[in-house]
């Protein structure tokens, strides 16, 4: 144990029972114990009880009165700063670090100005970008300890004090020095950035993989131990951006190249190169695995668990490339490294004599070594085994023994590697060098800590010497800060006695010190290590820091500040000389590889001793020359390694002393590399070695505890008497309280701003405070318990009286019930007896009645039987008499019928006889002949009618025949004309046949593809069937589920869709934000490149900054040719940005594709028709037809090509006219050229019309020819019929008439054939309609498929999908309608232009005629006549001249102040700009519209750039930009935006231009303005948030400040200094809300603004809560809940609660609740898990680890409870990010908000100075 810690403060008031102390422990170093009885002065022992309940008697030396160390109160355990502890000693420090490391998993702790970092041996998520941004700009005391806090303090002091800084990172191997330095550099690279595009910060970080590869190795203590020291200077410019860096290295451990201990490795680069040996570019290195080489296999295992050497090698190569090392140099570097491996594996054979050795010429490794380095094999083989000795008289070569050869080989290998290491470092510095002027720098020193091993050699001696120097600098700096603090606070102080290690440093580096004697011994020709050690014994045996070991004569002991170290002298001289033979170096200098030669030519002038001494070379190698110079023999050697190291160390100390140092001490918690395992013995050793305990001792010697008056008053005001609180001076109150509480005035001092306490006084005050609270608690408990007992007695008394009342009432009710029942029984008896007598009487009566009834029934039945028998006898008599009467009637009727038949037969015979006689007479025949004559007459008439009808048919036939002959003549003439073109048709026919063959090939391919598609369709149908089955199964499962689950799933899907939409919108708005940032950066760079006043040309101002703006969608891009021409003119890059042109081209491509399909279908149908006709007609007719069609199509193509040429000529003429009009825009431009161009344009138009007419004529001729040919075919049968009637002119009989009739019928059939030919066209039309129907069916099938798919979705998703389908359909329809409208507009504009030309000519003619008439009539006019204009209504348009546009933008945008428009219509500039746009649209001036909108957007951007911190100005232009965007939508003419317009507003719509693309540009500008608005608001709010939400006491007296250490919080100062309360945030919110409402900003945007701001408040507060231990308490949770409730109340008062701001505060609300919940039982853990749904698992565990009681009555969260929470939350899939991204910005929406104002009702105030605007 360190003797400086054996003394303990006197146990004055803490000597009573139950006082806790620290006693030494052999295992745990210190253990805690508790006094079991009071201690009295003079007693020889203490009665203690250990933590395991064992009793122990601890002896005390009465003379020295050395009592055990007192233990700090539990409330002080786990503090961020060790100096905050009341009792400052070694056990308190060790215990505090252990508690923080094991229980809270905090690896960083402050110890005054030192940051103690304990290696967790586990990757922790505390180094991300979010943590860097959280620490950026914060004070060290405001956040938990972190390496980023130290880096931020250094960066801030550099910027504030303009002084260079240094961060000194030290510690043992494996303690995490390199990682800490790496994170510090990453912080500077992230916060500082680079001032240019060189990405110097990436190069600084890229140097780490290279240096780790060539300078780090695996040791027994660390898998990635740095075997060299480095000091990296990061340079900054005046803006404190990184501009460059420089690296200095110290004492590379070269011996590791040739030797490694067990379980260690060589440098990583060797193993990385062996792992990549299989790559093709490394074949010539001849490398294998690392086990095959001697230099890489001495340590045993060549691999490291969890490390991939091949992957690390790839990172190393990438780092080389990033730093600008060429590929050829990289290969050369790898060759040199591989040659070292081959050199170590060279087999050296000893000869028999033992004084010489040799190397086999066939040695493969030597050959590879010579080949890789480009040296001669024979020379290297010779000089590896020989050396040259030079005397004054002769020079001779001497052989070397095996050990000498091995040593020479190893020295050469070390020398090569050291030179390569220096070369790489030099080139890294070149890559990091900058030509810019460095304003300041921050240095990061990563240097080895104090080392002590079983065998300590020269390397450990140098390392410990460096740590002695650093410790001296550290002690002086700590002492200096302590004294400065006392002087600043004006406190009397005396010199503090601190450990000064200057004697130890003098022992090492003073004259005739250890290093000086070592250098002298190296100069002796036969100097040995034993002689040198003997000189040390003789010289320094009397020194208090030097000792001689008892059992050794070759070792010596140095008493360092950390510990005693015994050094073994073997090898000191050799390592100090670091000798390599010059012959071997000369061979390497002669290498054919330039890099190898350059490595050693740098030292060619360093061989002479005088040169090296004079120049002070930094080389670490001493090359022994072959022949020393004759002169200056006393300086024949170079500087030794020890001398060089001493000089470089002195330069380093000079650098550190010129900077402000910051200290990081890395601690290795255990030697087994176990994560979060703490070994107290190892930790205490390192704490003593690194100076942490020395810092504590210096602090404890003075006044370690320091409180500001403000914090002291708030913490200990419970100790202040009531009458003293009336004083308003807190400083006076604190003085009076302390003077009354602490009687010894030496225990405290009053400074200017702070109170200083001796060690232990804060614990005493905490005890008094706890006693006060305990007494108050007892009083409260007594009162509450008495009140509870009184309440309990009153409750019992009241209950007793109530019971008595209810009992008496019960007895009275029971008596009354008995009386009622007695009376009821008497009534029941009476009624029962009466009922029984009555029933007996009724029974007798019923029996008498029954007897009477039966008797009377018997008598009645007897009478009834008698009557029934009589009735039946009567019926029988009636039926018998009736039968007898009918039988008599039937007999008489039959007799009458027989008589009638006989008589009628007689009469019929008589009549037949008379008719026979009459038939034989002549008169009967005459009557028959009269009817036949009438029939003959009728037949004759019928024949006459048929003859007349036959004549008319013959006349029609003759007319048809004449018509046929005339048509035949015409066809013969045309046929003769067609025969002339037969030769050309034959050539075209061959081409057509070739096309047919190609078409056949395509059809075959099509058929194959069709078959494949059918197969695929079949497969898809099978899959569809399977999917349908699965769908049915899923549907059945879904139907089985409950409606609640379905609703939940639909809600989840809806939320997911909304989230995806929000993410997409946020990505787009982030792109807009990045674009604006790049634009801002471009402007800044342009300003830097051209300082001073810069003037642009007038025609360049808008084109340069807004070249990406799209053009107006007018008719100038109406068709495809014009569009392509426009694309060629404006360039591909600009055209790619024109969305409208792209959509039109896409639409045109679709139309061409559809037209191509239609033509293909028509071609197939035509070919089918031709094939059918070819079977019926002759081949010649088919040939003629094909030739005619081919010729006509060829002619038409030629005409169309000429038509296109004429169009191009026309466009070129128009362009030339426009160019000339822009160039010659002067009053004296020649009109002749313009009129000439107009004439050419007119001629071209006329020629175009002629060509069009020719095309139309040709097409009509083709159609007529087809019709005539069809008609000719149809009339041929008529001719045949005409010739087949030879007797057509003669009179015909009935048979001829019948034949003619059949001929007419045949003619009718021919006519029907013609009708059928005409019906073919109708069928084609029907087929086309069918094709359309099929297309519609396909579309319907697609819609059905989509409908089936939508059925699987949730109702919300179905609605969303339907909306998307409808949007796509409407988009296609809008594109079609848009193109149609543009075509119509193009024709309209052409007609308008022609009309304007004609109107101009007419006006010119009328003006000339009027002028002539006025000249003739001038003498007749005797007075002036004034023509009065009729007053018209204002149409809502403003006219201005082109030259006034700059003035308009300046008055309305650039120079406009929002205060000028107070009291006017909100968003007035937007309305004025729209009225100007409307007038330009009215005049069809697209250039004016483009110029006005471009100038407006540029003007708004300039204003916002100038006022980038003005919230009111930004709100003003956000409101106006949104209003202009709404106006362009409201008056665009789109029906979707006109639903709320009035009839008057519809009249104000745009007529000619579609400004859809400019709406998108304005929307993007609105997004940029919104983001700037949020940035301004966050900049104003962010400094208030932490102070108002976490630190300010919204509820007075609730929170109490805990004791603070050296690092004070920025809030721990006098009230009013940089402290804010919640009212400040509310006031700022009110100002934001008022400004946005006054400027007329849309309410929806206001809601989104406050949603974003409340999210920022939530993120900043929660991040600070997660990074600050001092605010994680129950009282902070109460303050947070109160503050959040106040903010919610403010939202409700402003009607902003629907913005979603409260939902954004949900994580903070749950964090506040988590701080207040109980944290003990398993039920508490379940409650926390169910409540904290918005917090991630990592955040919950972090808050529980940080939870700190502010009073002794609160309990800490146990580790087991935290493990329970982690076990219950392990199923959560939370993100790994600990902190919230407070820079995250929600995507903004600008909903359409039409205005109810009409343009004609807006008044322009005179203060705008817009008199040049004319109302139209």
XYZ file of N, CA, C and O in Angstrom, residues 1421-1428:
32
model
N -60.595 70.514 -90.935
C -60.762 70.406 -89.476
C -60.332 71.703 -88.825
O -59.249 72.230 -89.074
N -61.174 72.238 -87.980
C -60.880 73.521 -87.327
C -60.706 73.395 -85.833
O -60.303 74.334 -85.179
N -60.962 72.187 -85.205
C -60.801 72.029 -83.769
C -60.475 70.573 -83.421
O -60.723 69.662 -84.213
N -59.883 70.382 -82.246
C -59.523 69.037 -81.767
C -60.744 68.345 -81.172
O -61.530 68.956 -80.465
N -60.828 67.050 -81.465
C -61.925 66.249 -80.932
C -61.331 65.209 -79.982
O -60.450 64.450 -80.363
N -61.795 65.199 -78.794
C -61.292 64.246 -77.778
C -62.245 63.064 -77.677
O -63.453 63.249 -77.472
N -61.652 61.855 -77.811
C -62.448 60.622 -77.733
C -62.403 60.116 -76.296
O -61.342 59.830 -75.763
N -63.528 60.017 -75.656
C -63.610 59.561 -74.267
C -63.755 58.043 -74.227
O -64.559 57.470 -74.960
